[in-house]
Coordinates of C-alpha atoms and ligand atoms in Angstrom, one line a residue:
Chain P
M69 CA 0.0 0.0 0.0
A70 CA 1.0 3.6 -0.5
Q71 CA 3.3 5.1 2.0
A72 CA 3.5 8.9 2.0
A73 CA 7.0 8.9 3.3
E74 CA 8.5 7.2 0.3
T75 CA 9.3 8.9 -3.0
P76 CA 7.0 8.0 -5.9
A77 CA 8.3 5.3 -8.2
I78 CA 6.9 7.2 -11.1
K79 CA 5.3 10.6 -11.4
A80 CA 3.5 12.4 -14.2
V81 CA 3.5 16.2 -14.0
D82 CA 1.0 18.2 -16.0
I83 CA 1.3 16.1 -19.2
H84 CA -0.1 17.6 -22.4
K85 CA -0.2 15.8 -25.7
S86 CA -1.9 16.5 -29.0
F87 CA -2.1 14.5 -32.2
D88 CA -2.3 16.4 -35.4
G89 CA -3.4 19.5 -33.5
R90 CA -6.1 17.5 -31.6
P91 CA -5.5 17.7 -27.9
I92 CA -5.7 14.3 -26.3
L93 CA -4.2 15.0 -22.8
R94 CA -4.6 18.4 -21.3
G95 CA -2.7 18.4 -18.1
V96 CA -2.6 15.0 -16.4
S97 CA -0.7 14.6 -13.1
F98 CA -0.4 11.7 -10.7
E99 CA 2.1 9.7 -8.9
V100 CA 2.5 6.0 -8.0
Y101 CA 4.5 4.7 -5.1
P102 CA 6.4 1.4 -4.8
G103 CA 4.0 -1.3 -3.8
E104 CA 1.0 0.6 -5.1
T105 CA -1.4 0.0 -8.0
L106 CA -3.1 2.8 -9.7
A107 CA -6.0 2.1 -12.0
I108 CA -6.8 4.4 -14.9
I109 CA -10.3 4.2 -16.2
G110 CA -12.2 6.2 -18.7
P111 CA -14.1 6.0 -22.0
S112 CA -12.5 4.6 -25.1
G113 CA -10.3 7.1 -26.9
C114 CA -9.7 9.3 -23.9
G115 CA -5.9 8.8 -24.0
K116 CA -5.2 6.0 -21.6
S117 CA -2.9 4.1 -23.8
T118 CA -1.3 7.4 -24.8
I119 CA -0.4 8.2 -21.2
L120 CA 1.1 4.8 -20.7
K121 CA 3.3 5.3 -23.8
I122 CA 4.4 8.6 -22.5
L123 CA 5.3 7.1 -19.1
C124 CA 7.5 4.5 -20.6
G125 CA 9.2 6.9 -23.1
L126 CA 7.7 5.6 -26.3
L127 CA 6.0 9.0 -26.9
E128 CA 7.3 12.5 -25.9
P129 CA 4.8 14.7 -24.2
D130 CA 4.2 18.2 -25.8
S131 CA 4.8 19.6 -22.3
G132 CA 5.0 18.3 -18.8
E133 CA 7.4 15.8 -17.3
V134 CA 7.7 12.2 -16.3
I135 CA 9.9 11.5 -13.3
K136 CA 10.9 7.9 -12.9
E137 CA 13.1 6.4 -10.2
T138 CA 14.3 3.7 -12.6
H139 CA 14.3 2.8 -16.3
D140 CA 13.4 -0.7 -15.3
I141 CA 9.9 -0.6 -16.7
G142 CA 7.6 -3.2 -18.2
L143 CA 4.6 -2.6 -20.5
V144 CA 1.8 -5.0 -21.4
F145 CA 0.6 -3.7 -24.7
Q146 CA -3.1 -3.4 -25.4
G147 CA -2.5 -5.3 -28.7
S148 CA 0.0 -7.8 -27.3
A149 CA 2.8 -6.6 -29.7
L150 CA 4.6 -9.9 -29.7
L151 CA 7.4 -10.3 -32.2
N152 CA 5.9 -12.4 -34.9
S153 CA 8.9 -14.2 -36.2
Y154 CA 10.0 -15.3 -32.7
T155 CA 8.6 -18.1 -30.5
V156 CA 7.1 -17.5 -27.1
R157 CA 10.4 -18.5 -25.5
E158 CA 12.4 -16.2 -27.7
N159 CA 10.0 -13.3 -27.0
L160 CA 10.7 -13.7 -23.3
Q161 CA 14.4 -14.1 -23.9
L162 CA 14.5 -10.8 -25.7
A163 CA 13.0 -9.2 -22.6
L164 CA 15.8 -10.7 -20.5
R165 CA 18.5 -9.6 -22.9
G166 CA 21.1 -7.5 -21.2
R167 CA 20.2 -8.8 -17.8
K168 CA 23.3 -11.0 -17.7
L169 CA 21.5 -14.1 -16.5
S170 CA 23.1 -17.5 -17.0
K171 CA 21.3 -19.7 -19.6
A172 CA 19.9 -21.9 -17.0
D173 CA 18.6 -19.1 -14.8
E174 CA 17.1 -17.5 -17.9
E175 CA 15.4 -20.7 -18.9
E176 CA 14.1 -21.2 -15.4
Q177 CA 12.7 -17.7 -15.1
I178 CA 11.0 -18.0 -18.5
R179 CA 9.4 -21.4 -17.6
K180 CA 8.3 -20.1 -14.2
T181 CA 6.6 -17.1 -15.6
L182 CA 4.9 -18.9 -18.4
A183 CA 3.7 -21.6 -16.0
L184 CA 2.1 -18.9 -13.9
V185 CA 0.1 -17.7 -16.8
G186 CA -0.8 -21.2 -18.0
L187 CA 1.4 -21.3 -21.0
A188 CA 4.1 -23.8 -20.0
D189 CA 3.2 -26.0 -23.0
H190 CA 3.6 -23.2 -25.5
L191 CA 7.3 -22.4 -25.2
D192 CA 8.1 -23.1 -28.8
H193 CA 4.9 -21.8 -30.4
Y194 CA 4.9 -18.8 -32.7
P195 CA 2.5 -16.0 -31.8
S196 CA 0.4 -16.8 -34.9
E197 CA -0.2 -20.3 -33.4
L198 CA -1.7 -18.8 -30.2
S199 CA -5.2 -17.7 -29.5
G200 CA -5.9 -14.0 -28.8
G201 CA -6.0 -14.6 -25.0
Q202 CA -2.9 -16.7 -25.1
Q203 CA -1.1 -13.9 -27.0
K204 CA -2.3 -11.5 -24.3
R205 CA -0.9 -13.8 -21.6
T206 CA 2.4 -14.1 -23.4
S207 CA 2.6 -10.4 -23.6
F208 CA 1.9 -10.2 -19.9
A209 CA 4.6 -12.8 -19.2
R210 CA 7.1 -10.9 -21.4
A211 CA 6.4 -7.6 -19.5
V212 CA 6.9 -9.1 -16.0
V213 CA 9.5 -11.8 -16.7
Y214 CA 12.4 -9.6 -15.5
N215 CA 10.5 -8.4 -12.4
P216 CA 10.6 -4.7 -13.4
R217 CA 10.2 -2.1 -10.6
I218 CA 7.5 -0.3 -12.6
I219 CA 4.8 -2.2 -14.5
L220 CA 2.3 -0.7 -16.9
Y221 CA -0.6 -2.8 -17.9
D222 CA -2.8 -1.8 -20.8
E223 CA -6.0 -3.8 -20.5
P224 CA -4.3 -7.0 -19.2
T225 CA -7.5 -9.0 -18.7
T226 CA -9.5 -7.9 -21.8
G227 CA -10.5 -10.8 -23.9
L228 CA -9.6 -13.4 -21.2
D229 CA -12.1 -15.8 -19.7
P230 CA -13.2 -15.1 -16.1
V231 CA -10.9 -17.8 -14.6
M232 CA -7.9 -16.6 -16.4
S233 CA -8.7 -13.0 -15.6
T234 CA -8.7 -13.9 -11.9
I235 CA -5.3 -15.7 -12.3
I236 CA -3.8 -12.6 -14.0
E237 CA -5.2 -10.3 -11.4
D238 CA -3.8 -12.5 -8.6
Y239 CA -0.4 -12.4 -10.3
M240 CA -0.6 -8.6 -10.5
I241 CA -1.4 -8.5 -6.8
E242 CA 1.4 -10.8 -6.0
L243 CA 3.9 -8.8 -8.0
E244 CA 2.8 -5.7 -6.1
R245 CA 3.2 -7.4 -2.7
E246 CA 6.3 -9.5 -3.2
L247 CA 8.4 -7.2 -5.4
H248 CA 7.0 -4.0 -4.1
A249 CA 6.5 -3.0 -7.7
A250 CA 4.7 0.2 -8.7
S251 CA 1.9 -0.6 -11.1
I252 CA -0.5 1.3 -13.3
V253 CA -3.3 -0.6 -14.9
V254 CA -5.6 0.6 -17.6
T255 CA -8.7 -1.4 -17.7
H256 CA -12.4 -1.5 -18.6
Q257 CA -12.9 -4.7 -16.6
Y258 CA -14.7 -4.1 -13.3
S259 CA -13.1 -7.0 -11.5
T260 CA -9.6 -5.9 -12.5
W261 CA -9.8 -2.4 -11.1
T262 CA -11.8 -3.3 -8.0
R263 CA -9.4 -6.3 -7.2
T264 CA -6.0 -4.9 -8.1
A265 CA -6.1 -1.1 -7.6
D266 CA -5.3 0.8 -4.4
R267 CA -6.4 4.0 -6.1
I268 CA -8.3 4.9 -9.2
I269 CA -8.2 7.9 -11.5
M270 CA -10.9 8.4 -14.0
M271 CA -10.1 10.3 -17.2
H272 CA -12.4 12.1 -19.6
A273 CA -11.6 14.5 -22.4
G274 CA -7.9 14.7 -21.6
R275 CA -8.3 15.4 -17.9
I276 CA -8.6 13.6 -14.6
V277 CA -12.3 14.0 -13.6
W278 CA -12.3 11.8 -10.5
T279 CA -9.9 10.2 -8.0
G280 CA -10.7 7.7 -5.3
D281 CA -10.5 4.3 -3.8
P282 CA -12.2 1.3 -5.5
S283 CA -14.7 1.1 -2.6
E284 CA -15.7 4.7 -3.2
A285 CA -16.3 4.3 -6.9
V286 CA -19.7 2.7 -6.9
D287 CA -21.2 5.0 -4.2
S288 CA -19.6 8.2 -5.3
D289 CA -22.0 11.0 -6.4
N290 CA -19.4 12.4 -8.9
A291 CA -21.3 12.4 -12.1
Y292 CA -18.6 10.9 -14.2
I293 CA -17.7 7.9 -12.1
Y294 CA -21.4 7.4 -11.4
Q295 CA -22.2 7.2 -15.1
F296 CA -19.1 4.9 -15.7
A297 CA -19.5 2.6 -12.8
H298 CA -23.2 2.2 -13.4
A299 CA -22.9 2.0 -17.2
K300 CA -25.5 4.7 -17.7
R301 CA -26.2 6.2 -21.1
E302 CA -27.2 9.5 -19.6
G303 CA -24.4 11.6 -18.0
P304 CA -21.6 14.0 -18.7
M305 CA -19.7 11.6 -21.0
L306 CA -22.3 11.7 -23.8
D307 CA -19.8 13.3 -26.1
A308 CA -17.2 10.6 -25.5
Chain K
M100 CA 13.5 7.6 -36.5
S101 CA 10.2 6.2 -35.4
N102 CA 8.6 9.2 -33.8
G103 CA 5.4 10.7 -35.3
S104 CA 6.7 14.0 -36.5
S105 CA 9.2 12.6 -39.0
T106 CA 6.8 10.2 -40.5
I107 CA 5.9 10.0 -44.2
S108 CA 3.1 7.7 -44.1
G109 CA 1.2 6.3 -47.1
N110 CA -1.6 8.5 -45.7
D111 CA 0.0 11.7 -46.7
L112 CA 0.3 10.7 -50.3
R113 CA -3.1 9.0 -50.4
R114 CA -4.9 12.0 -49.1
K115 CA -3.0 14.5 -51.2
S116 CA -3.4 12.5 -54.4
R117 CA -7.1 13.1 -54.3
I118 CA -6.4 16.8 -54.8
P119 CA -6.6 17.5 -58.5
N120 CA -4.2 20.5 -58.3
P121 CA -1.0 19.2 -60.1
I122 CA 1.3 21.8 -58.3
A123 CA 0.2 20.6 -54.9
F124 CA 0.6 17.0 -56.1
L125 CA 4.1 17.7 -57.2
E126 CA 4.9 19.5 -54.0
A127 CA 3.7 16.6 -52.0
Y128 CA 5.8 14.2 -54.0
F129 CA 8.9 16.4 -53.9
G130 CA 8.6 17.1 -50.2
S131 CA 8.2 13.4 -49.3
G132 CA 11.0 12.5 -51.7
V133 CA 13.4 14.8 -49.9
K134 CA 12.3 13.5 -46.6
M135 CA 12.7 9.9 -47.7
I136 CA 16.3 10.5 -48.8
G137 CA 17.0 12.2 -45.5
L138 CA 15.5 9.3 -43.6
A139 CA 17.6 6.8 -45.6
L140 CA 20.8 8.8 -45.0
I141 CA 20.2 9.1 -41.3
L142 CA 19.5 5.3 -41.1
L143 CA 22.6 4.5 -43.1
T144 CA 24.7 6.6 -40.8
K145 CA 23.3 4.9 -37.7
T146 CA 23.7 1.5 -39.3
W147 CA 27.4 2.2 -40.1
S148 CA 28.1 3.6 -36.7
L149 CA 26.8 0.3 -35.1
I150 CA 28.8 -1.8 -37.6
L151 CA 32.0 0.1 -37.0
R152 CA 31.5 -0.5 -33.2
G153 CA 31.2 -4.2 -34.0
R154 CA 27.5 -4.4 -32.9
I155 CA 26.6 -7.1 -35.4
D156 CA 24.4 -10.0 -34.6
W157 CA 26.1 -12.6 -36.8
P158 CA 23.6 -15.5 -36.4
E159 CA 20.8 -13.2 -37.5
T160 CA 23.0 -11.9 -40.3
V161 CA 23.5 -15.4 -41.5
R162 CA 19.8 -16.1 -41.3
Q163 CA 19.1 -13.0 -43.4
C164 CA 21.7 -14.0 -45.9
E165 CA 19.9 -17.3 -46.3
M166 CA 16.6 -15.5 -46.8
I167 CA 18.0 -13.2 -49.4
G168 CA 19.8 -16.0 -51.3
L169 CA 16.9 -18.3 -51.1
K170 CA 14.4 -15.7 -52.3
S171 CA 16.5 -14.4 -55.1
F172 CA 18.4 -17.4 -56.5
L173 CA 15.8 -18.5 -58.9
V174 CA 14.5 -15.1 -60.1
V175 CA 18.0 -13.6 -60.5
G176 CA 19.1 -16.8 -62.5
L177 CA 16.1 -16.7 -64.8
T178 CA 16.2 -13.0 -65.6
A179 CA 20.0 -13.1 -66.1
L180 CA 19.5 -16.1 -68.4
F181 CA 17.0 -14.4 -70.6
T182 CA 18.6 -11.0 -70.6
G183 CA 21.8 -12.9 -71.6
F184 CA 20.0 -14.7 -74.4
A185 CA 18.5 -11.5 -75.9
M186 CA 21.5 -9.4 -75.5
S187 CA 23.9 -12.0 -77.0
L188 CA 21.6 -12.4 -79.9
Q189 CA 21.6 -8.7 -80.7
I190 CA 25.4 -8.5 -80.3
S191 CA 26.1 -11.6 -82.3
R192 CA 23.9 -10.3 -85.2
E193 CA 25.7 -7.0 -85.4
L194 CA 29.2 -8.3 -85.0
V195 CA 28.7 -11.0 -87.6
L196 CA 27.6 -8.2 -90.0
F197 CA 30.9 -6.5 -89.4
G198 CA 32.8 -9.7 -89.6
A199 CA 34.0 -9.4 -86.0
D200 CA 32.3 -12.6 -84.7
T201 CA 35.4 -13.7 -82.7
A202 CA 34.8 -10.6 -80.5
I203 CA 31.3 -11.7 -79.4
G204 CA 32.5 -13.2 -76.2
G205 CA 34.4 -10.0 -75.2
V206 CA 31.5 -7.6 -75.9
V207 CA 28.9 -9.9 -74.2
S208 CA 31.1 -10.3 -71.1
L209 CA 31.8 -6.6 -70.9
A210 CA 28.1 -5.8 -70.9
L211 CA 27.6 -8.5 -68.3
I212 CA 30.3 -7.5 -65.9
R213 CA 29.9 -3.8 -66.2
E214 CA 26.1 -3.3 -66.4
I215 CA 23.8 -6.3 -66.8
G216 CA 25.1 -8.4 -63.8
P217 CA 24.8 -5.8 -61.1
I218 CA 21.6 -4.3 -62.5
T219 CA 19.8 -7.6 -62.9
A220 CA 20.7 -8.8 -59.4
G221 CA 20.0 -5.4 -58.0
V222 CA 16.5 -5.0 -59.5
M223 CA 15.5 -8.6 -58.7
V224 CA 16.6 -8.3 -55.1
A225 CA 14.8 -5.0 -54.8
G226 CA 11.6 -6.5 -56.0
R227 CA 11.9 -9.8 -54.2
V228 CA 13.7 -8.9 -50.9
G229 CA 13.5 -5.1 -50.5
S230 CA 9.7 -5.2 -50.8
S231 CA 9.4 -8.0 -48.3
I232 CA 11.7 -6.2 -45.8
A233 CA 9.5 -3.1 -46.2
A234 CA 6.4 -5.1 -45.6
E235 CA 7.8 -6.9 -42.7
L236 CA 9.1 -3.8 -40.9
T237 CA 5.9 -1.9 -41.6
T238 CA 3.8 -4.7 -40.1
M239 CA 6.1 -4.6 -37.1
M240 CA 5.6 -0.9 -36.8
I241 CA 1.8 -0.9 -37.0
T242 CA 1.5 -3.8 -34.6
E243 CA 3.7 -2.1 -32.1
Q244 CA 6.4 -4.7 -32.3
I245 CA 9.0 -2.0 -32.7
D246 CA 7.6 -0.2 -29.7
A247 CA 7.9 -3.4 -27.7
L248 CA 11.6 -3.7 -28.7
Q249 CA 12.1 -0.2 -27.4
V250 CA 10.4 -0.9 -24.1
M251 CA 12.7 -3.9 -23.7
R252 CA 15.6 -1.4 -24.5
I253 CA 16.6 -3.2 -27.7
D254 CA 17.7 -0.8 -30.4
P255 CA 15.6 -1.6 -33.5
V256 CA 18.4 -0.4 -35.8
E257 CA 20.9 -2.8 -34.2
F258 CA 18.4 -5.6 -33.9
L259 CA 16.6 -5.3 -37.3
V260 CA 18.5 -3.1 -39.7
V261 CA 22.1 -4.1 -39.2
P262 CA 21.7 -7.8 -39.9
R263 CA 19.6 -7.0 -43.0
Y264 CA 22.1 -4.4 -44.2
M265 CA 25.0 -6.8 -43.6
A266 CA 23.2 -9.5 -45.5
G267 CA 22.4 -7.1 -48.3
I268 CA 26.0 -6.0 -48.8
L269 CA 27.3 -9.6 -48.6
M270 CA 24.7 -11.3 -50.8
M271 CA 24.3 -8.7 -53.5
P272 CA 27.9 -9.2 -54.8
T273 CA 27.4 -12.9 -54.7
L274 CA 24.2 -12.6 -56.7
S275 CA 25.7 -10.2 -59.1
V276 CA 28.6 -12.6 -59.9
Y277 CA 26.1 -15.4 -60.2
A278 CA 23.9 -13.3 -62.6
M279 CA 27.1 -12.6 -64.6
F280 CA 27.9 -16.3 -64.9
I281 CA 24.4 -17.3 -65.9
G282 CA 24.5 -14.5 -68.5
L283 CA 27.8 -15.8 -69.8
I284 CA 26.4 -19.3 -70.2
A285 CA 23.5 -17.8 -72.2
G286 CA 26.0 -15.9 -74.3
I287 CA 28.1 -19.0 -75.0
N288 CA 25.0 -20.9 -76.2
I289 CA 23.7 -18.1 -78.4
A290 CA 27.2 -17.4 -79.9
Y291 CA 27.4 -21.1 -80.8
G292 CA 23.9 -21.5 -82.0
A293 CA 23.5 -18.2 -83.9
A294 CA 27.0 -17.4 -85.0
N295 CA 28.8 -20.7 -84.9
I296 CA 31.4 -19.5 -82.5
P297 CA 32.9 -22.4 -80.3
A298 CA 32.9 -21.9 -76.6
A299 CA 36.7 -21.8 -76.6
T300 CA 36.9 -18.9 -79.0
F301 CA 34.2 -17.1 -77.0
L302 CA 36.1 -17.5 -73.7
D303 CA 39.4 -16.5 -75.3
S304 CA 37.8 -13.2 -76.3
V305 CA 36.4 -12.8 -72.8
K306 CA 39.8 -13.2 -71.2
Q307 CA 41.4 -10.7 -73.6
T308 CA 38.7 -8.1 -73.0
I309 CA 37.9 -8.1 -69.2
L310 CA 40.3 -6.2 -67.0
E311 CA 40.7 -6.2 -63.3
R312 CA 39.1 -2.8 -63.1
D313 CA 35.9 -4.3 -64.5
F314 CA 35.7 -6.6 -61.5
V315 CA 36.3 -3.7 -59.1
V316 CA 33.5 -1.7 -60.7
H317 CA 31.2 -4.8 -60.6
F318 CA 31.7 -5.2 -56.9
L319 CA 31.3 -1.5 -56.2
K320 CA 28.0 -1.4 -58.0
A321 CA 26.8 -4.5 -56.2
F322 CA 27.8 -3.0 -52.8
I323 CA 26.0 0.2 -53.7
N324 CA 22.9 -1.8 -54.8
G325 CA 22.9 -3.8 -51.6
T326 CA 23.1 -0.6 -49.6
I327 CA 20.3 1.0 -51.5
V328 CA 17.9 -1.9 -51.3
T329 CA 18.2 -2.6 -47.6
T330 CA 18.6 1.0 -46.5
F331 CA 15.5 2.3 -48.4
A332 CA 13.4 -0.8 -47.6
C333 CA 14.2 -0.5 -43.8
A334 CA 13.8 3.3 -43.8
I335 CA 10.4 3.0 -45.4
G336 CA 9.4 0.2 -43.1
L337 CA 10.4 2.1 -40.0
S338 CA 8.8 5.3 -40.9
T339 CA 5.4 4.0 -41.9
K340 CA 2.5 4.3 -39.5
G341 CA -1.1 3.7 -39.8
G342 CA -3.1 0.6 -40.6
A343 CA -2.9 -2.6 -42.6
E344 CA -3.4 -0.9 -46.0
D345 CA -0.1 1.0 -45.4
V346 CA 1.8 -2.3 -45.7
G347 CA 0.9 -2.5 -49.4
I348 CA 1.7 1.2 -49.9
A349 CA 5.1 0.8 -48.2
T350 CA 5.9 -2.3 -50.3
T351 CA 5.2 -0.3 -53.5
R352 CA 7.1 2.7 -52.3
S353 CA 10.1 0.5 -51.5
I354 CA 10.1 -1.0 -55.0
V355 CA 9.8 2.3 -56.7
W356 CA 12.5 3.9 -54.6
T357 CA 15.0 1.1 -54.6
M358 CA 14.8 0.4 -58.3
T359 CA 15.0 4.1 -59.3
M360 CA 18.0 4.6 -57.0
I361 CA 19.7 1.5 -58.5
F362 CA 19.4 2.9 -62.0
V363 CA 20.5 6.3 -61.0
F364 CA 23.6 5.1 -59.1
N365 CA 24.4 2.6 -61.7
F366 CA 24.8 5.5 -64.2
V367 CA 26.7 7.6 -61.7
V368 CA 29.3 4.9 -61.2
T369 CA 29.5 4.1 -64.9
S370 CA 30.0 7.7 -65.8
L371 CA 32.7 8.1 -63.1
T372 CA 34.6 5.1 -64.2
Y373 CA 34.1 4.6 -67.9
A374 CA 33.4 8.0 -69.4
P375 CA 35.7 8.6 -72.5
R376 CA 38.3 11.1 -71.7
Ligands
LIG300 N1 0.0 7.9 -33.0 C1 -1.2 8.6 -33.1 N2 -1.5 9.5 -34.0 C2 -2.6 10.1 -34.1 N3 -3.6 10.0 -33.2 C3 -3.4 9.1 -32.2 C4 -2.2 8.3 -32.1 N4 -2.3 7.5 -31.0 C5 -3.5 7.8 -30.5 N5 -4.2 8.7 -31.2 C6 -5.5 9.2 -30.9 O1 -5.5 9.6 -29.5 C7 -6.7 9.3 -28.9 C8 -6.5 8.5 -27.6 O2 -6.0 7.2 -28.0 P1 -5.6 6.1 -26.9 O3 -5.2 4.9 -27.6 O4 -4.7 6.7 -25.9 O5 -7.1 5.9 -26.3 P2 -7.5 4.9 -25.1 O6 -8.0 5.7 -24.0 O7 -6.4 3.9 -24.8 O8 -8.7 4.1 -25.8 P3 -9.2 2.6 -25.6 O9 -9.9 2.4 -24.3 O10 -10.1 2.4 -26.8 O11 -7.9 1.7 -25.8 C9 -7.6 8.6 -29.9 O12 -8.5 9.5 -30.4 C10 -6.6 8.2 -31.0 O13 -7.2 8.3 -32.2
LIG301 MG1 -6.1 2.0 -25.2

C-alpha cells in the first residue's frame, strides 16, 4: 500500500499531448508509489494508452514531465505486440537480454513465468499459433519476466475468460506485494480495477475527472464515475 | 526515426493524391521525396556507426543471408539467363555483319560484368527482398512490435536493420557474380547457335577483354545496390505508421525507390569510371 514517506516510483507532472493539433491529454498529473497499484479508467479514446506510452518513453509529451526512479519498466501492450517471427520463449528471452543471467537461470525464469500464466506447454509456439487470449498472456509474461520495478498494464485482462482473468489479477497483486513494484493498470474490466487497484483515477476529455478508492467508486456521487460505474447512457460523457 | 513527427506515411500521399491540383501534387511528392532521402541517410549513418563498433548480430545476419539467397536465387538466375540470351543475340547479329564474330565473347562479357550483372541482381533483389523487408518492418511498426523492442531497451536499428544491411552487402555481390555467370552461359550458347562461335573462342575473347578494373566496378556497383535496397526498404518500413493498408503502400514505395535509385547510381558509377576522356 502507498506510503506517503516514500518517494514515488513514477510521477507524471502536467502532461499535455496533441495528435495532429487535436489535444488528447490536457494536463494530467499523478504519482504512483512502490507497492501501489493505480488504475486508470475512462471512456475509449480518452488517451489512456497514450499516457502509458508517454510514461515508458515511447512518446514524448508536448509539455509536462515524467519522473521515474528507474528505467526498469515493463509494459503490457493493449494489442500484445509480440514479435511475430519469434517463438514465445524467444520473445521472453528478448525481454531478458542484457540482464546477464546464465542460460539456466534465464530458462528457469521463463518457464516459471509462463507456467504462472498457464502457457508452460507453448514455449516453442509462434504468436500466430496462439489464440488471442494466449497472446495476451504471453505479452503479460514478457512484461513481467524480469521483475521490473514499474509495470504498466494496458488492458491486461481484456479478452480473457473469467478464470484466467482472476489468475492474471492474482499475479498482479502478488507482484505488487512481493516485489514492491509500482503498477499502473488501464482497464475496462470491473473485477480488475476493483481487485488490483489501491487508487483509481478516471479520465475524460484529456483530464482527470475523479480520483478515489475502489470502494468509493460505486457510491460516489461524482457524475462521471457514477455514469461509468453504473454503465448509464445519460451523463456528462455523452460526447465521448 | 520512429517518432510521429518525421513520418511520411502512405496516408500523406493518399490524401493529397485526391487533390486535383497538379502543383500541390508535385509539391507533396517532392517534399516526401526529400524527406525519404533524408531518412535513408540518417538510417545509413546509424547503421554504419553500429557496424563500426562491432555491434553485429552474426547468427541473425547469416539467417538474413539465407533468406536473401533463397528468395533471389531463382529469379535472378532466370532474368539473367533471358537477358543474356536476348543481349547476346543482338550483339552476335551486329558483330557477324561487321565480320567481327570472334569478338562476341568480349562484348557480351563486358556488358555483363559492367552493367547487366549488377543491374539484374539489384533489380530482382529490390523486387523480391526489398519489398518483403519493407512489408515486414511496416507490419512490425503498426502492430507495435518496434515499440515493444524499445520498451525492452533493444535498439531496433541494431536488432533489425544491421543484420539486413550486412546480409544485403554480402549477398548482393554474390548474386551479381552469379547473374554474370548465368548471362555468360547464355552468351556461349547463343554465340554457338546463332554465329557458330565455339565456346573456346568465346572464352578467349572474354579473357582478352575483361580487365581487373571491371571486377572492381562490378563489386562497387553490387555493394551500392545492396546498400540502396536494404537501407531504403528499412527506412520506409520504420517510418510508416497507420493501418494494414499501409503495408501495401510501403511495399510499392520501397520497390519504386530502390529500383529508381539502383538505375541512378548505376549510371553515376558508370560515368565516373568509364566515361571517355
Ligand atoms: N499515433 C497517433 N497518431 C494520431 N492519433 C493518435 C495516435 N495515438 C492515439 N491517437 C488518438 O488519440 C486518442 C487516444 O488514444 P488512446 O489509444 O490513448 O485511447 P485509449 O484511452 O487507450 O482508448 P481505448 O480504451 O479504446 O484503448 C484517440 O482519439 C486516438 O485516435
Ligand atoms: Mg487504449
